[in-house]
Coordinates of C-alpha atoms and ligand atoms in Angstrom, one line a residue:
M1 CA 26.7 15.8 15.3
V2 CA 25.1 14.6 12.1
N3 CA 23.4 17.1 9.9
V4 CA 20.2 16.2 8.0
S5 CA 18.2 18.1 5.4
V6 CA 14.5 17.5 4.9
L7 CA 13.3 17.9 1.3
G8 CA 9.5 18.6 1.4
Y9 CA 7.9 20.0 4.5
G10 CA 4.5 18.3 4.1
V11 CA 2.7 16.0 6.5
V12 CA 5.6 13.5 6.8
G13 CA 8.5 15.9 6.5
S14 CA 7.2 18.2 9.2
G15 CA 6.6 15.2 11.4
V16 CA 10.3 14.2 10.9
V17 CA 11.5 17.6 12.0
D18 CA 9.2 17.6 15.0
I19 CA 10.3 14.1 16.2
L20 CA 14.0 14.8 15.8
K21 CA 13.5 17.9 18.0
K22 CA 11.1 16.4 20.6
N23 CA 12.9 13.1 21.1
G24 CA 16.4 14.5 20.5
K25 CA 17.8 13.2 23.7
S26 CA 16.8 9.6 23.4
I27 CA 17.6 9.6 19.7
K28 CA 21.1 10.7 20.6
T29 CA 21.5 7.9 23.0
R30 CA 20.4 5.4 20.4
A31 CA 22.2 6.9 17.4
G32 CA 25.4 7.7 19.4
E33 CA 25.3 11.2 18.0
D34 CA 23.2 14.3 17.9
I35 CA 21.1 14.5 14.8
K36 CA 20.3 18.0 13.7
V37 CA 18.0 19.3 10.9
K38 CA 20.3 21.9 9.1
R39 CA 18.1 22.7 6.2
I40 CA 14.5 22.3 5.1
L41 CA 13.8 22.6 1.3
D42 CA 10.3 23.5 0.3
I43 CA 8.8 25.8 -2.4
R44 CA 6.3 27.2 0.1
D45 CA 6.7 29.8 2.8
F46 CA 6.3 29.0 6.4
P47 CA 6.7 32.4 8.1
E48 CA 5.1 31.2 11.3
S49 CA 7.2 28.1 11.7
E50 CA 9.5 27.8 14.7
Y51 CA 12.1 26.4 12.2
K52 CA 11.7 29.4 9.8
E53 CA 15.4 30.1 9.6
L54 CA 16.1 26.6 8.3
F55 CA 13.9 27.0 5.2
T56 CA 15.2 27.4 1.7
K57 CA 13.7 27.2 -1.8
N58 CA 17.1 26.7 -3.3
A59 CA 18.3 23.1 -3.6
D60 CA 21.9 24.3 -3.9
D61 CA 21.7 25.4 -0.3
V62 CA 21.4 21.7 0.6
F63 CA 23.7 20.1 -2.0
N64 CA 26.5 22.6 -1.7
D65 CA 26.6 22.2 2.1
E66 CA 29.2 19.5 2.7
S67 CA 28.2 19.2 6.3
I68 CA 24.8 17.6 5.3
K69 CA 25.3 13.9 5.3
I70 CA 21.7 12.6 5.2
V71 CA 18.9 13.7 3.0
V72 CA 15.3 13.0 3.9
E73 CA 13.1 12.9 0.8
T74 CA 9.5 13.5 1.7
I75 CA 8.4 15.4 -1.4
G76 CA 6.6 12.4 -3.0
G77 CA 6.1 11.5 -6.6
I78 CA 8.7 10.7 -9.2
G79 CA 9.5 14.1 -10.6
I80 CA 11.8 16.3 -8.7
A81 CA 12.0 13.8 -5.9
Y82 CA 13.8 11.4 -8.3
E83 CA 16.2 14.1 -9.4
Y84 CA 17.1 15.1 -5.9
T85 CA 17.4 11.5 -4.7
K86 CA 19.9 10.7 -7.5
R87 CA 21.8 14.0 -6.8
A88 CA 22.0 13.2 -3.1
L89 CA 23.2 9.6 -3.5
K90 CA 25.7 10.6 -6.2
S91 CA 27.1 13.3 -3.9
G92 CA 27.8 10.6 -1.3
R93 CA 24.8 11.4 1.0
H94 CA 22.5 8.8 2.5
V95 CA 18.8 9.1 1.5
V96 CA 15.8 8.2 3.6
T97 CA 12.3 8.3 2.1
S98 CA 8.7 7.6 2.6
N99 CA 8.1 7.9 -1.2
K100 CA 6.6 4.5 -2.2
E101 CA 6.0 5.7 -5.8
L102 CA 9.7 6.5 -6.3
V103 CA 10.9 3.2 -4.6
A104 CA 8.4 1.1 -6.6
T105 CA 9.3 2.9 -9.9
H106 CA 13.1 3.5 -9.6
G107 CA 14.1 1.4 -6.6
P108 CA 16.6 -0.9 -8.4
E109 CA 18.4 2.1 -10.1
L110 CA 18.5 4.1 -6.8
L111 CA 19.7 1.2 -4.8
K112 CA 22.5 0.6 -7.4
I113 CA 23.5 4.3 -7.3
A114 CA 23.6 4.1 -3.5
Q115 CA 25.8 1.0 -3.6
E116 CA 28.2 2.6 -6.1
N117 CA 28.5 5.6 -3.8
N118 CA 28.8 3.6 -0.6
V119 CA 25.8 5.2 0.9
R120 CA 22.4 3.9 2.0
Y121 CA 18.9 4.4 0.5
L122 CA 16.3 3.4 3.1
F123 CA 12.6 3.4 2.8
E124 CA 11.0 1.8 5.9
A125 CA 8.3 4.4 5.8
S126 CA 7.3 3.6 2.2
V127 CA 5.0 0.7 3.3
G128 CA 2.7 0.5 6.3
G129 CA 3.4 4.0 7.7
G130 CA 4.7 3.4 11.2
I131 CA 4.6 -0.4 11.0
P132 CA 8.0 -2.0 11.0
I133 CA 7.8 -4.2 7.9
I134 CA 10.7 -3.6 5.4
R135 CA 13.4 -4.2 8.0
P136 CA 11.7 -7.3 9.5
L137 CA 11.1 -8.7 6.1
R138 CA 14.6 -8.3 4.9
Q139 CA 16.4 -9.0 8.2
C140 CA 14.3 -10.7 10.9
L141 CA 12.7 -13.1 8.4
A142 CA 15.7 -13.5 6.2
A143 CA 16.0 -17.2 7.1
N144 CA 12.7 -18.0 5.4
M145 CA 11.6 -18.8 1.9
I146 CA 8.8 -16.2 1.8
T147 CA 5.9 -17.7 0.0
G148 CA 3.2 -15.0 0.3
I149 CA 2.2 -11.6 1.6
T150 CA -1.4 -10.5 2.1
G151 CA -2.2 -7.2 3.6
I152 CA -4.2 -4.1 4.1
L153 CA -1.7 -1.6 2.8
N154 CA -3.6 1.7 2.5
G155 CA -4.7 3.7 5.4
T156 CA -7.0 6.1 3.5
T157 CA -9.1 3.4 2.0
N158 CA -9.3 1.4 5.2
Y159 CA -10.4 4.5 7.0
I160 CA -13.1 5.1 4.3
L161 CA -14.4 1.5 4.4
T162 CA -14.4 1.6 8.2
R163 CA -16.4 4.9 8.4
M164 CA -18.8 3.6 5.8
K165 CA -19.4 0.4 7.6
K166 CA -19.4 1.6 11.2
D167 CA -21.0 5.1 10.8
G168 CA -22.9 4.6 7.6
M169 CA -20.9 7.6 6.2
D170 CA -21.0 8.1 2.5
F171 CA -17.8 7.7 0.5
D172 CA -17.1 11.3 -0.2
E173 CA -17.5 12.4 3.4
A174 CA -15.3 9.6 4.6
L175 CA -12.6 10.6 2.1
K176 CA -12.8 14.2 3.4
G177 CA -12.1 12.8 6.9
A178 CA -9.0 10.9 5.6
Q179 CA -7.7 14.0 3.9
K180 CA -8.3 16.1 7.0
N181 CA -6.3 13.6 9.1
G182 CA -3.4 13.8 6.6
Y183 CA -3.8 10.1 5.4
A184 CA -4.6 10.6 1.8
E185 CA -2.2 11.3 -1.1
A186 CA -2.1 14.8 -2.6
D187 CA -4.2 13.3 -5.3
P188 CA -6.4 10.7 -3.5
T189 CA -7.1 8.9 -6.7
A190 CA -3.9 6.9 -6.0
D191 CA -5.5 5.7 -2.7
I192 CA -9.0 5.1 -4.0
E193 CA -8.0 3.3 -7.2
G194 CA -5.6 1.0 -5.4
H195 CA -2.4 2.3 -7.0
D196 CA -0.8 3.2 -3.7
A197 CA -1.5 -0.3 -2.3
C198 CA -0.2 -1.7 -5.6
R199 CA 3.1 0.0 -5.2
K200 CA 3.4 -1.2 -1.6
I201 CA 2.7 -4.8 -2.4
A202 CA 5.3 -4.5 -5.2
I203 CA 7.9 -3.2 -2.8
L204 CA 7.2 -5.9 -0.2
S205 CA 7.2 -8.6 -2.9
S206 CA 10.5 -7.4 -4.3
I207 CA 12.1 -7.7 -0.9
A208 CA 10.4 -11.0 0.0
Y209 CA 11.1 -12.8 -3.3
N210 CA 14.5 -11.2 -4.1
E211 CA 13.3 -10.0 -7.5
F212 CA 12.1 -6.6 -8.6
V213 CA 8.4 -6.8 -9.0
N214 CA 7.2 -4.1 -11.3
Y215 CA 3.9 -2.6 -9.9
K216 CA 2.8 -1.8 -13.4
N217 CA 2.3 -5.5 -14.0
I218 CA 0.0 -6.0 -11.0
P219 CA -3.8 -6.1 -11.8
T220 CA -5.3 -3.5 -9.5
E221 CA -8.8 -2.5 -8.6
G222 CA -9.8 0.1 -6.0
I223 CA -12.8 0.7 -3.8
K224 CA -14.8 3.2 -5.8
N225 CA -17.5 0.6 -6.5
I226 CA -18.0 -0.5 -3.0
S227 CA -21.4 0.6 -1.6
L228 CA -23.1 0.5 1.8
T229 CA -25.3 -2.3 0.4
D230 CA -22.3 -4.4 -0.5
M231 CA -21.3 -4.0 3.1
K232 CA -24.6 -5.3 4.3
Y233 CA -24.2 -8.3 2.1
A234 CA -20.7 -8.8 3.5
D235 CA -22.2 -8.7 7.0
A236 CA -24.7 -11.3 6.0
L237 CA -21.8 -13.5 4.8
N238 CA -20.0 -12.9 8.2
C239 CA -17.4 -10.9 6.2
T240 CA -16.0 -7.4 6.1
I241 CA -14.9 -5.7 2.9
K242 CA -11.2 -4.6 2.8
L243 CA -8.9 -3.4 0.1
I244 CA -6.3 -6.2 0.0
G245 CA -2.8 -6.4 -1.6
H246 CA -1.8 -10.0 -2.2
S247 CA 1.2 -11.8 -3.7
R248 CA 2.3 -15.4 -3.8
K249 CA 5.4 -17.2 -4.9
T250 CA 4.5 -20.6 -6.4
K251 CA 6.4 -23.1 -8.4
D252 CA 5.0 -21.4 -11.5
G253 CA 6.3 -18.0 -10.6
I254 CA 5.2 -14.9 -8.7
Y255 CA 1.7 -13.4 -9.0
A256 CA 0.1 -10.4 -7.3
W257 CA -3.2 -8.5 -7.2
V258 CA -4.8 -5.6 -5.5
S259 CA -8.6 -5.6 -5.1
P260 CA -11.4 -5.2 -2.6
A261 CA -12.2 -8.5 -1.0
M262 CA -14.7 -10.1 1.4
V263 CA -12.7 -11.0 4.4
G264 CA -14.2 -13.6 6.9
K265 CA -14.7 -12.1 10.3
D266 CA -12.7 -15.0 11.8
M267 CA -9.6 -13.8 9.9
P268 CA -7.3 -11.3 11.7
L269 CA -7.3 -8.8 8.8
A270 CA -11.1 -8.4 9.2
G271 CA -10.5 -6.6 12.6
V272 CA -8.0 -4.1 11.1
N273 CA -9.9 -0.8 11.1
D274 CA -9.6 2.9 10.5
V275 CA -6.2 4.1 9.4
F276 CA -4.6 0.8 10.6
N277 CA -2.8 -1.5 8.2
A278 CA -1.8 -5.1 8.7
I279 CA 0.5 -7.3 6.7
V280 CA 0.5 -11.1 7.0
V281 CA 3.8 -12.7 5.8
Y282 CA 4.0 -16.4 5.0
G283 CA 7.4 -18.1 5.4
D284 CA 8.5 -21.7 5.3
A285 CA 10.1 -21.5 8.8
I286 CA 7.9 -19.0 10.6
G287 CA 4.5 -20.2 9.2
E288 CA 2.8 -16.8 9.3
A289 CA 3.4 -13.5 11.1
M290 CA 1.2 -10.5 11.1
F291 CA 2.5 -6.9 11.4
Y292 CA 0.0 -4.4 12.5
G293 CA -0.1 -0.7 13.2
P294 CA -1.0 2.8 11.9
G295 CA -0.6 2.8 8.1
A296 CA -0.5 6.5 7.5
G297 CA -0.4 9.9 9.2
K298 CA 2.2 12.4 10.2
F299 CA 3.9 11.0 13.3
P300 CA 3.6 7.2 12.5
T301 CA 5.2 7.7 9.1
A302 CA 7.8 10.1 10.5
S303 CA 8.6 7.5 13.2
A304 CA 9.7 5.1 10.5
V305 CA 11.7 7.8 8.6
V306 CA 13.5 8.8 11.8
A307 CA 14.3 5.2 12.6
D308 CA 16.0 4.9 9.3
I309 CA 18.0 8.1 10.0
I310 CA 19.1 6.6 13.3
D311 CA 20.0 3.3 11.6
I312 CA 22.2 5.2 9.2
V313 CA 23.9 7.2 11.9
S314 CA 24.6 4.1 13.9
H315 CA 25.4 1.8 11.0
P316 CA 26.6 4.0 8.1
E317 CA 28.3 1.1 6.3
D318 CA 25.4 -1.4 6.4
G319 CA 24.2 -1.3 2.8
F320 CA 20.9 -2.8 1.5
K321 CA 22.1 -5.7 -0.6
N322 CA 20.6 -4.9 -4.0
N323 CA 19.0 -8.1 -5.0
W324 CA 16.3 -6.4 -7.0
Q325 CA 17.8 -7.6 -10.2
D326 CA 15.9 -6.6 -13.3
H327 CA 16.9 -9.4 -15.6
N328 CA 19.2 -7.5 -17.8
G329 CA 16.8 -4.6 -18.1
N330 CA 13.8 -6.8 -18.6
T331 CA 11.1 -6.7 -16.0
L332 CA 10.3 -9.9 -14.3
E333 CA 7.3 -11.5 -15.8
L334 CA 4.6 -12.2 -13.3
T335 CA 2.3 -15.1 -13.5
D336 CA -1.2 -14.1 -14.6
P337 CA -3.4 -14.3 -11.5
S338 CA -6.5 -14.7 -13.5
G339 CA -5.7 -18.5 -13.6
I340 CA -5.8 -18.7 -9.8
A341 CA -9.0 -20.1 -8.4
A342 CA -11.0 -18.1 -5.9
K343 CA -14.6 -17.7 -4.7
Y344 CA -16.6 -14.6 -5.7
F345 CA -19.6 -12.8 -4.4
V346 CA -22.0 -11.4 -7.0
R347 CA -25.0 -9.1 -6.8
V348 CA -27.7 -9.6 -9.4
K349 CA -30.8 -7.5 -10.1
S350 CA -33.7 -9.2 -11.7
T351 CA -37.5 -8.9 -12.0
D352 CA -37.8 -12.6 -12.4
Q353 CA -35.6 -14.0 -9.7
K354 CA -36.5 -17.7 -10.3
E355 CA -35.4 -17.4 -13.8
A356 CA -32.3 -15.5 -12.8
K357 CA -31.3 -18.1 -10.3
R358 CA -31.7 -20.8 -12.9
A359 CA -29.3 -18.9 -15.1
V360 CA -26.8 -18.5 -12.2
L361 CA -27.0 -22.2 -11.5
A362 CA -26.4 -23.0 -15.1
E363 CA -23.4 -20.7 -15.3
F364 CA -21.8 -21.2 -11.9
G365 CA -22.8 -24.7 -10.9
E366 CA -24.2 -26.4 -7.9
D367 CA -21.8 -24.8 -5.4
V368 CA -23.6 -21.5 -5.5
K369 CA -24.9 -20.1 -2.2
Y370 CA -27.6 -17.5 -2.5
L371 CA -28.4 -14.7 0.0
R372 CA -30.9 -11.9 0.3
L373 CA -31.0 -8.9 2.4
P374 CA -34.2 -8.2 4.4
D375 CA -34.6 -4.5 3.4
S376 CA -37.0 -3.3 0.8
E377 CA -34.4 -1.4 -1.1
T378 CA -32.8 -4.7 -2.3
E379 CA -36.1 -6.5 -3.0
D380 CA -35.4 -6.7 -6.7
E381 CA -32.0 -8.3 -6.3
F382 CA -30.1 -11.2 -4.7
G383 CA -26.5 -12.1 -4.0
F384 CA -24.6 -15.3 -4.4
V385 CA -21.2 -16.7 -3.7
C386 CA -19.9 -19.1 -6.3
G387 CA -17.7 -22.1 -5.8
K388 CA -13.9 -21.7 -6.4
M389 CA -13.1 -21.0 -10.0
P390 CA -10.3 -19.3 -11.9
E391 CA -10.8 -15.6 -12.2
R392 CA -10.8 -15.6 -16.0
Q393 CA -13.5 -18.3 -16.0
F394 CA -15.5 -16.3 -13.5
A395 CA -15.2 -13.2 -15.6
L396 CA -16.5 -15.1 -18.7
S397 CA -19.4 -16.6 -16.7
V398 CA -20.4 -13.1 -15.5
E399 CA -20.3 -11.9 -19.1
R400 CA -22.5 -14.8 -20.3
L401 CA -24.9 -14.2 -17.4
K402 CA -25.2 -10.5 -18.3
K403 CA -25.9 -11.5 -21.9
S404 CA -28.3 -14.3 -21.0
G405 CA -31.3 -11.9 -20.9
K406 CA -32.3 -13.6 -17.6
V407 CA -30.8 -10.9 -15.3
D408 CA -31.4 -7.2 -15.5
E409 CA -28.0 -6.2 -14.1
V410 CA -24.9 -7.6 -12.4
V411 CA -24.6 -4.9 -9.8
N412 CA -21.2 -5.8 -8.3
K413 CA -18.8 -8.6 -7.9
I414 CA -16.2 -8.9 -5.1
R415 CA -13.5 -11.5 -4.5
V416 CA -13.8 -13.6 -1.4
L417 CA -10.4 -13.8 0.4
E418 CA -9.2 -17.2 1.5
G419 CA -6.5 -17.6 4.2
Ligands
HSE1 N1 -2.0 7.6 1.4 C1 -1.2 6.6 2.0 C2 -2.3 5.7 2.8 C3 -0.2 7.2 3.0 O1 -3.4 6.2 3.0 O2 -1.9 4.6 3.2 C4 0.7 6.2 3.6 O3 1.5 5.6 2.7

């Protein structure tokens, strides 16, 4: 029998307790031992819970219990979760988590502490919810030089974008749906502004490129500025708008970004809807492989947490080789992605469209492709896609266009994703 303690009885933590109970028999067959939840730590009361006798508000009830060998941290954030994780690892307990913020912020330190104490720190659930991606990346694809990762890494924003596009729902209503389904973070700003996806692309990149990629160095833009009209333009371009996390390893270094992007409908990522996530991994031997599944939610995320618990019970010695070196305390310098060439979609409002188009042509060159929507509400505007240009040059051109006096407003600009 292996005793586990769950810290944080929220969406994911409660799912872990339920799965361990519901699938106890087959889990025992796979793990080789019974896995029992001995304690649940939470500051809230759950008087109606069938597990009510397991609850405690006192962390000492967990840490002073020598029979508890595995700690599940599903508190989230980098406050008390960080302290408890260190305490658990230092006391010789394995830790399993879904906490991407903690892994992305303190991963190298926590992995080091785990190694020093001969225990494991596993975080399959930190990226892609129920999708197997951390383990495949570090084990099944270990033979490859990984050259890139592109993915839809946040369930909440993908759900919001899908509801807007398919049901014409407004942003706030779609967000409420994501919250009701247990997809969103306690503070959904992290989802909407892209910070959650940013931490996830940082974690995946760190594993893929054997270097700790600090999420704080990744340019990140969320979906707050995406409107239903932008989605109509996307449709006209045979694209769908998705929040994309992207990283590449080139001869000049590693770069990464998170931003909304126009994704061609012929690309697999365009068909990833609702709470689903998908991650395309590029490797020199495999070519490309896509991992797809539910990216958030109680049971999908708990599924990944419980799989890590089973892995520890069946392979307690199998440490995660800590290759997230932080260059003697200095964070790895990422290449500035603003030098990377891409195409961009731009929306321009103007009373004199001929004049405005002349200005666009002067600034963005002959490769510009214009488009207009048929509806009256966009009569005073047009959209265009420019030819490939480095992001910083694009940004300068947009600024000059704004100042030219030839356009009334640049309404929005969205990157076009290339394969
Ligand atoms: N808020 C996250 C998401 C939860 O929506 O993807 C899963 O990490």
